Coordinates of C-alpha atoms and ligand atoms in Angstrom, one line a residue:
M1 CA -26.5 15.3 10.0
L2 CA -26.1 12.7 12.9
A3 CA -24.7 13.3 16.5
P4 CA -20.9 11.8 16.8
P5 CA -21.5 9.2 19.6
R6 CA -21.2 10.0 22.9
S7 CA -18.1 7.2 23.7
V8 CA -16.0 5.1 21.3
I9 CA -13.9 2.0 21.9
I10 CA -11.7 1.3 19.9
L11 CA -10.5 -2.6 20.3
G12 CA -6.2 -3.2 19.6
G13 CA -2.8 -0.9 19.4
G14 CA -1.5 -1.5 16.5
T15 CA -1.0 1.1 13.8
A16 CA -4.5 1.0 12.5
G17 CA -6.0 1.5 16.4
W18 CA -3.5 4.1 16.6
M19 CA -4.3 5.9 13.7
T20 CA -8.2 5.5 14.3
A21 CA -8.3 6.9 17.2
N22 CA -6.2 10.1 16.2
L23 CA -8.8 10.6 13.5
L24 CA -11.9 10.1 15.3
H25 CA -10.1 12.4 18.0
R26 CA -9.3 15.1 15.9
R27 CA -12.8 15.0 14.2
W28 CA -15.1 14.3 16.9
S29 CA -13.7 15.4 20.6
E30 CA -14.7 18.9 20.2
H31 CA -18.3 17.2 20.8
G32 CA -17.4 15.6 24.0
T33 CA -16.8 12.2 22.6
E34 CA -15.2 10.3 25.2
I35 CA -12.6 8.2 23.0
S36 CA -10.3 4.5 24.8
L37 CA -8.3 2.3 23.5
I38 CA -8.0 -1.2 24.7
E39 CA -4.8 -3.4 23.6
S40 CA -3.5 -6.2 25.0
S41 CA 0.0 -6.1 25.7
A42 CA -0.1 -10.1 26.3
I43 CA -0.6 -10.5 22.9
G44 CA 1.4 -7.1 21.2
I45 CA 0.7 -6.0 17.4
I46 CA 1.7 -7.5 14.2
G47 CA 5.3 -5.7 13.6
V48 CA 5.3 -5.9 10.3
G49 CA 3.9 -3.0 7.8
E50 CA 6.6 -0.1 7.0
G51 CA 6.4 1.3 3.7
S52 CA 3.2 3.5 2.8
T53 CA 1.5 5.6 0.0
P54 CA 1.1 9.2 0.0
Q55 CA -2.2 8.7 2.1
L56 CA 0.3 8.4 4.8
K57 CA 2.0 12.4 4.5
A58 CA -2.6 13.2 4.2
F59 CA -2.8 11.8 7.6
F60 CA 0.3 13.5 9.8
D61 CA -0.7 17.0 7.6
T62 CA -4.6 16.3 9.2
L63 CA -3.1 16.0 12.4
G64 CA -0.7 18.8 12.3
I65 CA 2.2 16.5 12.7
A66 CA 5.8 17.5 11.2
E67 CA 8.1 15.4 9.5
S68 CA 11.0 16.7 12.1
E69 CA 8.7 15.6 14.7
W70 CA 7.6 11.9 13.8
M71 CA 10.4 10.9 10.8
P72 CA 13.3 10.8 12.8
R73 CA 11.8 9.2 16.0
C74 CA 10.5 6.4 13.9
N75 CA 13.2 5.8 12.3
A76 CA 11.8 6.6 8.8
T77 CA 13.0 7.6 5.2
Y78 CA 11.6 8.7 2.3
K79 CA 10.1 6.7 0.1
A80 CA 9.5 7.9 -3.9
G81 CA 8.2 4.7 -5.4
I82 CA 8.5 0.9 -6.0
E83 CA 11.2 -0.2 -7.8
F84 CA 10.5 -4.4 -9.5
A85 CA 12.9 -6.4 -10.5
G86 CA 12.8 -9.9 -12.1
W87 CA 9.5 -9.7 -13.1
S88 CA 9.8 -10.0 -16.3
D89 CA 12.7 -12.3 -18.3
R90 CA 12.0 -9.9 -21.6
P91 CA 15.1 -7.8 -22.4
G92 CA 15.2 -4.2 -21.4
Y93 CA 12.4 -5.1 -18.6
E94 CA 14.3 -6.5 -16.4
R95 CA 13.7 -3.8 -13.5
Y96 CA 11.3 -0.7 -13.8
F97 CA 10.0 1.8 -11.2
H98 CA 6.8 2.8 -10.2
P99 CA 6.8 6.6 -9.3
F100 CA 4.5 7.9 -6.7
P101 CA 2.8 10.7 -9.6
T102 CA 4.1 14.4 -9.2
D103 CA 2.8 17.3 -11.3
V104 CA 6.0 17.4 -13.4
D105 CA 4.8 14.2 -14.6
G106 CA 2.4 16.4 -17.1
F107 CA 5.3 17.1 -19.3
T108 CA 6.2 13.7 -19.8
Q109 CA 3.6 11.7 -18.7
G110 CA 1.6 12.1 -22.7
Q111 CA 4.9 11.1 -24.4
F112 CA 5.2 7.9 -22.6
F113 CA 1.0 7.1 -23.2
Y114 CA 1.9 8.1 -26.8
S115 CA 5.0 5.9 -27.3
T116 CA 3.5 2.7 -25.5
R117 CA 0.8 2.9 -27.3
A118 CA 2.8 2.7 -30.7
R119 CA 4.8 0.4 -30.0
R120 CA 1.6 -1.8 -29.1
T121 CA 0.3 -1.3 -32.6
G122 CA 3.8 -3.0 -33.5
R123 CA 6.2 0.4 -33.9
D124 CA 9.9 0.8 -32.5
V125 CA 10.2 3.3 -30.8
P126 CA 11.0 3.6 -26.6
A127 CA 8.4 3.0 -24.1
H128 CA 9.8 1.7 -20.9
P129 CA 8.6 4.0 -18.3
D130 CA 12.0 5.0 -16.5
P131 CA 12.8 7.7 -18.9
F132 CA 9.3 9.4 -18.5
F133 CA 9.4 10.2 -14.8
I134 CA 11.3 12.6 -12.4
Q135 CA 10.6 10.2 -9.0
T136 CA 12.3 7.0 -10.9
R137 CA 15.7 9.6 -11.4
I138 CA 15.5 11.0 -7.8
A139 CA 15.2 7.7 -6.5
R140 CA 18.5 6.0 -8.3
E141 CA 20.7 9.3 -8.5
G142 CA 19.9 8.4 -4.1
R143 CA 18.3 11.8 -3.9
A144 CA 15.2 12.4 -1.0
P145 CA 11.5 12.7 -3.4
V146 CA 11.2 16.6 -0.8
A147 CA 10.5 19.1 -3.5
P148 CA 12.6 22.2 -2.3
P149 CA 11.0 25.5 -1.6
N150 CA 11.5 27.2 -4.7
F151 CA 10.2 24.1 -6.8
P152 CA 6.9 25.0 -7.8
F153 CA 5.1 21.7 -8.9
L154 CA 3.7 19.3 -6.6
V155 CA 5.9 16.7 -5.8
S156 CA 3.9 13.0 -3.5
Y157 CA 5.8 11.2 -1.7
G158 CA 5.4 8.0 1.2
Y159 CA 7.2 7.0 4.0
H160 CA 8.9 4.0 5.6
F161 CA 9.7 3.3 8.5
D162 CA 9.8 1.4 12.0
A163 CA 6.1 -0.5 12.5
H164 CA 6.2 -0.8 16.2
L165 CA 7.7 2.9 16.7
I166 CA 4.9 4.5 14.7
G167 CA 2.4 3.2 16.4
A168 CA 4.2 4.7 19.7
F169 CA 4.6 8.2 18.8
L170 CA 0.6 7.8 17.4
R171 CA 0.2 6.8 20.7
D172 CA 1.9 9.0 22.7
F173 CA 0.5 12.1 20.9
G174 CA -2.7 10.5 21.3
T175 CA -2.9 10.0 24.5
S176 CA -1.0 13.4 25.4
R177 CA -4.7 14.6 24.0
G178 CA -6.6 12.8 26.2
I179 CA -7.4 9.4 24.3
E180 CA -7.7 7.0 27.0
H181 CA -5.4 4.0 27.2
V182 CA -5.9 0.7 28.7
D183 CA -4.1 -2.4 28.8
A184 CA -6.1 -5.6 29.1
K185 CA -7.1 -8.9 27.0
I186 CA -10.4 -8.9 25.9
A187 CA -12.2 -12.4 26.4
S188 CA -15.7 -12.2 25.3
V189 CA -18.1 -9.1 23.6
E190 CA -21.1 -8.7 24.7
L191 CA -24.1 -8.1 22.5
N192 CA -27.9 -6.6 23.4
E193 CA -30.6 -7.4 21.9
Q194 CA -31.2 -6.1 18.9
G195 CA -27.4 -7.3 18.3
D196 CA -25.4 -4.2 18.8
V197 CA -22.0 -4.1 20.7
K198 CA -22.7 -3.4 23.7
A199 CA -19.5 -4.3 25.9
L200 CA -15.9 -5.7 25.9
V201 CA -14.9 -8.2 28.9
A202 CA -11.5 -7.9 29.9
E203 CA -10.7 -11.7 31.1
D204 CA -9.7 -10.2 34.8
G205 CA -13.4 -9.6 34.9
R206 CA -13.5 -5.7 33.7
R207 CA -16.6 -4.7 31.6
F208 CA -15.8 -1.2 29.0
E209 CA -18.9 -0.7 27.9
A210 CA -19.5 2.3 25.2
E211 CA -21.8 3.1 22.7
F212 CA -19.6 2.8 19.4
F213 CA -16.7 0.5 19.3
V214 CA -13.7 0.0 16.0
D215 CA -12.5 -3.9 16.0
A216 CA -8.6 -2.8 15.5
S217 CA -7.7 -6.0 17.0
G218 CA -5.9 -7.0 13.5
F219 CA -6.4 -10.7 11.7
R220 CA -8.2 -11.6 15.4
A221 CA -10.9 -9.8 14.4
A222 CA -12.5 -10.4 17.5
I223 CA -15.7 -8.3 17.6
V224 CA -16.5 -7.8 13.5
E225 CA -16.0 -11.7 12.7
G226 CA -16.0 -12.7 16.1
A227 CA -18.9 -11.6 18.1
L228 CA -21.0 -10.0 14.7
K229 CA -20.5 -12.8 12.6
E230 CA -19.4 -10.5 9.5
P231 CA -18.2 -13.3 6.7
H232 CA -15.0 -13.0 5.5
R233 CA -14.9 -12.6 1.2
P234 CA -11.0 -14.2 0.7
F235 CA -9.0 -13.3 -2.5
G236 CA -7.2 -16.4 -2.2
E237 CA -8.2 -17.3 -6.4
N238 CA -7.0 -13.9 -7.3
L239 CA -3.8 -13.6 -5.3
F240 CA -2.2 -17.3 -4.4
N241 CA 0.2 -15.5 -1.5
D242 CA -0.6 -16.8 1.6
R243 CA 1.9 -16.0 3.8
A244 CA 5.5 -14.5 4.7
V245 CA 9.4 -14.6 6.4
V246 CA 10.7 -11.4 7.8
A247 CA 13.7 -10.5 8.9
A248 CA 16.0 -7.5 9.3
T249 CA 19.5 -6.8 7.6
E250 CA 21.8 -3.8 8.0
H251 CA 22.3 -1.2 4.9
P252 CA 24.3 -1.7 2.0
K253 CA 27.0 0.8 1.8
G254 CA 26.8 4.1 0.0
G255 CA 23.7 4.8 1.5
V256 CA 19.7 4.0 1.7
Q257 CA 17.6 5.0 -1.9
A258 CA 14.2 6.4 -1.5
C259 CA 12.0 3.6 -2.7
T260 CA 10.9 0.3 -1.5
R261 CA 12.3 -3.2 -3.8
S262 CA 10.0 -5.6 -4.6
I263 CA 12.4 -8.2 -6.3
A264 CA 10.4 -11.8 -7.7
K265 CA 12.2 -14.9 -6.5
S266 CA 10.2 -18.6 -7.3
A267 CA 7.2 -18.9 -5.5
G268 CA 7.0 -14.8 -4.8
W269 CA 8.6 -11.4 -3.9
I270 CA 11.0 -10.2 -1.6
W271 CA 10.4 -6.5 -0.4
N272 CA 13.4 -4.1 0.7
I273 CA 12.5 -1.2 2.7
P274 CA 15.6 0.5 3.7
L275 CA 15.2 2.9 7.3
T276 CA 17.4 5.0 8.8
N277 CA 19.0 1.8 11.1
R278 CA 18.1 -0.9 9.1
V279 CA 16.7 -2.4 6.4
G280 CA 13.5 -4.6 6.9
N281 CA 12.9 -7.2 4.2
G282 CA 10.3 -10.7 3.6
Y283 CA 9.9 -13.1 1.1
V284 CA 5.9 -12.9 0.7
Y285 CA 4.8 -16.3 -1.0
S286 CA 2.4 -19.1 -1.4
S287 CA 2.3 -21.5 0.9
R288 CA 0.6 -23.7 -2.6
Y289 CA 3.5 -24.1 -4.3
I290 CA 7.1 -23.4 -1.5
D291 CA 7.1 -24.7 2.4
P292 CA 8.2 -22.8 5.1
D293 CA 11.7 -23.9 5.2
D294 CA 12.3 -23.8 2.0
A295 CA 11.1 -19.9 2.2
E296 CA 13.0 -19.5 4.9
A297 CA 16.2 -20.7 2.7
E298 CA 16.1 -18.5 -0.3
L299 CA 15.3 -15.5 2.4
R300 CA 18.3 -16.2 3.3
E301 CA 20.1 -16.5 1.0
H302 CA 19.4 -14.1 -1.0
L303 CA 20.2 -11.6 1.6
G304 CA 23.5 -13.4 2.8
L305 CA 22.0 -14.3 6.4
A306 CA 23.9 -16.4 8.2
G307 CA 22.2 -19.2 9.4
N308 CA 21.4 -17.5 13.3
A309 CA 20.8 -14.7 11.9
D310 CA 16.7 -14.1 13.2
V311 CA 14.1 -14.4 10.8
R312 CA 9.9 -14.5 12.0
H313 CA 7.5 -16.2 10.4
L314 CA 4.2 -15.1 9.8
Q315 CA 0.5 -16.5 7.6
M316 CA -1.4 -13.1 5.9
K317 CA -5.4 -13.6 6.0
C318 CA -5.8 -12.1 2.4
G319 CA -9.6 -10.8 1.5
R320 CA -12.3 -8.3 3.2
I321 CA -14.9 -8.6 5.7
E322 CA -18.4 -8.1 3.7
R323 CA -19.0 -4.8 5.5
S324 CA -16.7 -2.9 7.1
W325 CA -19.4 -1.1 9.1
V326 CA -21.7 -3.9 10.8
K327 CA -24.1 -2.6 13.6
N328 CA -22.6 -0.3 15.8
C329 CA -18.6 -1.2 14.8
L330 CA -16.8 -0.3 12.3
A331 CA -13.3 -3.0 11.0
V332 CA -10.4 -1.3 10.1
G333 CA -6.9 -2.9 9.5
L334 CA -6.2 -6.5 9.3
A335 CA -9.7 -6.7 10.8
Q336 CA -11.1 -5.7 8.0
G337 CA -9.2 -7.2 5.5
F338 CA -5.4 -7.6 3.5
L339 CA -4.1 -7.2 0.8
E340 CA 0.0 -8.6 0.2
P341 CA 1.4 -6.0 0.5
L342 CA 3.1 -5.5 -2.8
E343 CA 1.5 -1.9 -3.2
A344 CA 2.0 -0.9 0.1
T345 CA -1.4 0.0 0.6
A346 CA -2.9 -1.1 4.0
L347 CA -2.5 2.2 6.2
H348 CA -3.6 3.7 2.7
I349 CA -6.8 2.2 3.5
V350 CA -7.3 2.4 7.0
I351 CA -6.8 6.4 6.6
N352 CA -9.2 6.3 4.0
T353 CA -12.0 4.2 5.7
V354 CA -11.4 6.3 8.8
E355 CA -12.3 9.5 7.0
S356 CA -14.6 8.6 4.8
F357 CA -16.7 6.6 8.1
L358 CA -16.7 10.0 9.3
D359 CA -18.3 11.7 6.3
A360 CA -20.8 9.0 6.1
W361 CA -21.3 9.0 9.9
E362 CA -22.9 12.8 9.4
E363 CA -24.8 11.8 6.6
D364 CA -25.8 8.7 7.8
R365 CA -24.8 7.0 5.1
R366 CA -24.2 3.5 5.9
D367 CA -24.9 1.2 2.5
G368 CA -22.9 3.9 0.3
F369 CA -20.3 3.7 2.4
N370 CA -19.9 0.2 2.7
A371 CA -20.2 -0.1 -1.2
A372 CA -17.2 2.1 -2.0
I373 CA -15.2 0.1 0.6
A374 CA -15.6 -3.0 -0.9
R375 CA -15.0 -1.3 -4.5
R376 CA -11.2 0.3 -3.0
Y377 CA -10.2 -3.7 -1.7
E378 CA -11.4 -4.9 -5.1
G379 CA -9.7 -2.1 -7.1
I380 CA -6.8 -2.8 -5.4
R381 CA -6.5 -6.1 -5.5
D382 CA -7.4 -6.4 -9.6
Y383 CA -4.0 -3.9 -10.0
L384 CA -2.4 -6.1 -7.8
V385 CA -3.7 -9.7 -9.9
C386 CA -2.4 -7.2 -13.0
H387 CA 0.8 -7.4 -11.4
Y388 CA 1.0 -11.5 -11.5
R389 CA -0.9 -11.8 -14.4
T390 CA 1.3 -9.3 -17.0
A391 CA 4.3 -10.4 -15.4
L392 CA 6.7 -12.1 -17.5
R393 CA 7.8 -15.3 -16.1
S394 CA 8.2 -18.8 -16.4
D395 CA 10.8 -20.5 -14.9
T396 CA 8.8 -22.4 -11.7
E397 CA 5.5 -23.5 -11.8
Y398 CA 4.4 -20.9 -9.4
W399 CA 5.0 -18.1 -12.2
R400 CA 4.0 -20.7 -15.1
D401 CA 0.4 -20.5 -13.3
A402 CA 0.1 -16.9 -12.0
T403 CA 0.6 -15.9 -15.7
K404 CA -2.2 -17.8 -16.7
N405 CA -4.6 -17.0 -14.2
D406 CA -8.3 -16.3 -15.1
A407 CA -9.7 -15.2 -11.9
L408 CA -10.0 -11.9 -12.8
S409 CA -12.7 -9.6 -12.5
D410 CA -14.7 -7.7 -15.6
S411 CA -13.0 -4.6 -15.2
L412 CA -9.1 -6.4 -15.3
K413 CA -10.1 -8.2 -18.4
G414 CA -11.3 -4.4 -19.8
V415 CA -7.6 -2.5 -19.2
I416 CA -5.3 -5.5 -20.0
T417 CA -7.9 -6.6 -23.3
A418 CA -7.5 -2.3 -24.0
W419 CA -3.8 -2.3 -23.6
F420 CA -3.2 -5.6 -25.6
R421 CA -6.0 -4.4 -28.4
G422 CA -3.5 -1.1 -29.0
Q423 CA -6.4 0.9 -27.5
D424 CA -6.6 4.2 -25.2
L425 CA -5.5 3.2 -21.7
E426 CA -6.4 6.6 -20.3
E427 CA -10.0 5.8 -21.7
E428 CA -10.2 2.9 -20.6
V429 CA -9.5 4.2 -17.1
K430 CA -11.8 6.7 -17.0
R431 CA -14.6 4.7 -18.5
Q432 CA -14.0 2.7 -15.5
D433 CA -13.7 5.2 -12.9
I434 CA -11.0 3.2 -11.6
G435 CA -8.4 5.9 -11.6
K436 CA -9.4 6.0 -8.3
F437 CA -7.7 3.8 -7.5
Y438 CA -4.5 3.6 -9.6
L439 CA -3.8 6.7 -11.8
P440 CA -3.6 5.6 -15.6
L441 CA 0.4 6.9 -15.4
S442 CA 0.2 3.9 -12.5
W443 CA -1.4 1.1 -15.1
H444 CA 0.7 2.1 -17.3
C445 CA 3.8 1.5 -16.2
M446 CA 3.0 -1.7 -14.8
L447 CA 2.1 -3.2 -18.6
A448 CA 4.8 -1.1 -19.7
G449 CA 7.6 -2.0 -17.7
Y450 CA 7.3 -5.3 -17.4
G451 CA 7.2 -5.7 -21.6
N452 CA 4.1 -6.5 -22.7
F453 CA 5.0 -5.4 -26.5
P454 CA 4.9 -7.7 -29.6
S455 CA 8.0 -8.7 -29.1
A456 CA 11.2 -6.6 -31.2
D457 CA 11.6 -9.1 -34.5
M458 CA 7.4 -7.8 -35.1
L459 CA 8.3 -4.0 -34.4
K460 CA 8.3 -2.6 -37.9
P461 CA 11.0 1.4 -37.9
P462 CA 8.3 4.4 -36.7
G463 CA 7.2 5.7 -40.2
P464 CA 6.6 9.1 -40.5
D465 CA 2.6 8.8 -39.5
I466 CA 4.5 8.2 -35.7
V467 CA 5.7 10.8 -33.9
Q468 CA 8.7 10.3 -32.5
F469 CA 10.2 11.9 -29.0
D470 CA 14.0 12.8 -29.1
M471 CA 15.2 10.4 -25.4
A472 CA 17.7 13.1 -24.9
D473 CA 15.6 15.9 -24.5
V474 CA 13.3 13.7 -21.7
D475 CA 16.6 12.6 -20.3
R476 CA 17.8 16.5 -19.9
F477 CA 14.0 17.9 -18.5
V478 CA 13.6 14.8 -16.2
G479 CA 17.7 15.3 -15.5
G480 CA 17.1 18.9 -15.1
C481 CA 14.4 18.6 -13.1
A482 CA 16.0 16.0 -10.2
M483 CA 19.0 18.0 -9.3
N484 CA 16.8 20.4 -7.6
F485 CA 16.0 17.6 -5.2
P486 CA 18.6 17.5 -2.1
M487 CA 20.3 13.8 -1.7
H488 CA 18.5 12.0 0.8
A489 CA 21.1 11.7 2.9
E490 CA 21.4 15.1 2.8
A491 CA 16.8 15.5 3.7
L492 CA 17.6 13.1 6.4
G493 CA 20.3 14.6 8.5
R494 CA 18.3 17.8 8.3
L495 CA 15.4 16.2 9.7
E496 CA 17.1 15.0 12.8
E497 CA 18.7 18.8 13.3
T498 CA 15.6 20.2 13.4
A499 CA 14.2 17.7 15.6
Ligands
FAD1 C1 3.9 -9.0 5.5 C2 3.1 -8.5 5.5 C3 4.4 -7.2 5.7 C4 3.0 -5.7 5.4 N1 3.4 -4.5 5.0 C5 2.9 -3.4 4.7 C6 3.3 -2.1 4.3 O1 4.4 -2.1 4.0 N2 2.7 -0.7 4.6 C7 1.4 -1.6 5.1 O2 0.4 -0.3 5.0 N3 0.7 -2.3 5.9 C8 1.5 -3.3 5.2 N4 1.7 -5.0 5.9 C9 0.1 -4.2 6.7 C10 0.3 -3.9 8.0 O3 1.1 -4.5 8.9 C11 -1.1 -4.0 8.9 O4 -1.9 -3.3 8.1 C12 -0.6 -2.5 10.3 O5 0.2 -3.0 11.2 C13 -1.6 -2.4 10.9 O6 -2.3 -3.7 11.5 P1 -3.6 -4.0 12.6 O7 -3.0 -2.9 13.6 O8 -4.3 -4.0 11.8 O9 -3.0 -5.1 13.5 P2 -2.3 -5.4 14.7 O10 -0.9 -5.0 15.2 O11 -2.0 -7.1 14.7 O12 -2.6 -5.0 15.6 C14 -3.6 -5.8 16.1 C15 -4.1 -5.1 18.3 O13 -5.5 -6.2 18.4 C16 -4.7 -6.1 19.8 N5 -6.1 -7.5 20.4 C17 -6.3 -8.4 19.9 N6 -7.1 -9.2 20.2 C18 -7.0 -8.9 21.1 C19 -7.8 -8.5 22.3 N7 -8.9 -10.2 22.7 N8 -7.8 -7.9 23.4 C20 -6.5 -7.1 23.3 N9 -6.6 -6.9 22.2 C21 -6.5 -7.1 21.8 C22 -3.3 -6.8 19.7 O14 -2.7 -6.2 21.4 C23 -3.0 -5.5 19.3 O15 -2.8 -4.1 19.7 C24 2.0 -5.9 6.0 C25 1.5 -7.3 6.5 C26 2.0 -8.1 6.2 C27 1.6 -9.8 7.0

């Protein structure tokens, strides 16, 4: 087993930098590793990235931080999944919900999978995902996905939070446990004769040496791309979006649902992320199809924003660096790679990268680690590409091109072919071993949620060879489970009381 390094410097104090600092400190501090984080207050952080997957819950659990400790300080809310609206113009499929998984799904998932296959092969049975899943019901009824103590099934969920506040919370947590925090603007990176990083040198001349470095410097990728010259592999051919325009709004009247909304627009999609004090919104679009002024106008119109309300324009560098662990440096966060935020996976990848890195370090398994991370990026990318390729919308050039895009990996081609040939999609996901990126449930929900079935006039009545499920039974079961869950506002209020 390789001994941990004696000293680590993390460059970057965004969410990725502080998450990494805390995870490294937890595993290595007992071996005497000194951990420092350098960031520049003059540069600041990107300040977006406010939705998570359930991995963030696991992260806080790992650090032993209770929800009542961090959620109120970060204006955080619960997230049961993501609602996609306007991605399909097929009647009955105008929106669908991508739920985070629960153990309860075991009771209805088989019925849903069976029904999608029957419908794919031309039988007229209900196969829209929404009625089958408890998380969908929880979000739509304004509940929180927090299982009450007597509920005997695991329900996984994510969060929405303020990007600035979560960084500040993790900074305070880390520094109180001994992580050193330095404000300095790094101007150059010194390498030794073997090409390893030796020191970071600040504009004011200070020099910072360590045995190991983490590049969490955001899209700048100052160490890994700047000094170590690791190539960046862009994903532009597969995913068109390269910019975003962002704005905050007040809550809608009637409270907030525990879900992110993704609403398809003329050249991309708009997110709505509800926090306890505001809603974060952003239009993620492709500058090949719409210019920033028109995208801003479309966002303003969608949100009903006044002309003088603040918006912020951002460029997105989508792709990944070839290897995440290069020489004596690990890249995390935006410095490592970025996939557009359609499924809010960036922090998920940060946590997964650092935890797998710690295991790989112990076993001295650098190549296997780099290959697994690259595969994870590509696995998630394929799921995102599938959204665009199988959306059923063709009203603008953007959507006509996105739905015809043939820059698909062999893996994604295999999934899409299995679906349209009426084959067992669960089996295909297993065969390719891609369920660790997205479960069969997620693939089924997306492909069925957009209405990728033969058109209604081609469907035949089910016949005796097809099992038909009584949707009233499904509805009673899902509704009966959901009613155990607290209302979202009530769950958030309880956190405030115990904070
Ligand atoms: C439009 C958009 C929407 C997103 N939505 C989501 C989402 O819903 N969910 C999700 O998980 N992720 C999302 N992300 C990604 C998310 O924003 C990032 O993964 C997350 O914020 C982590 O960023 P970071 O820490 O890597 O970089 P940053 O926040 O950019 O931090 C970089 C740090 O490096 C420091 N730095 C850089 N250069 C130097 C230097 N020379 N000297 C000293 N310090 C330096 C900066 O000061 C800063 O502290 C989104 C991203 C975009 C662009």
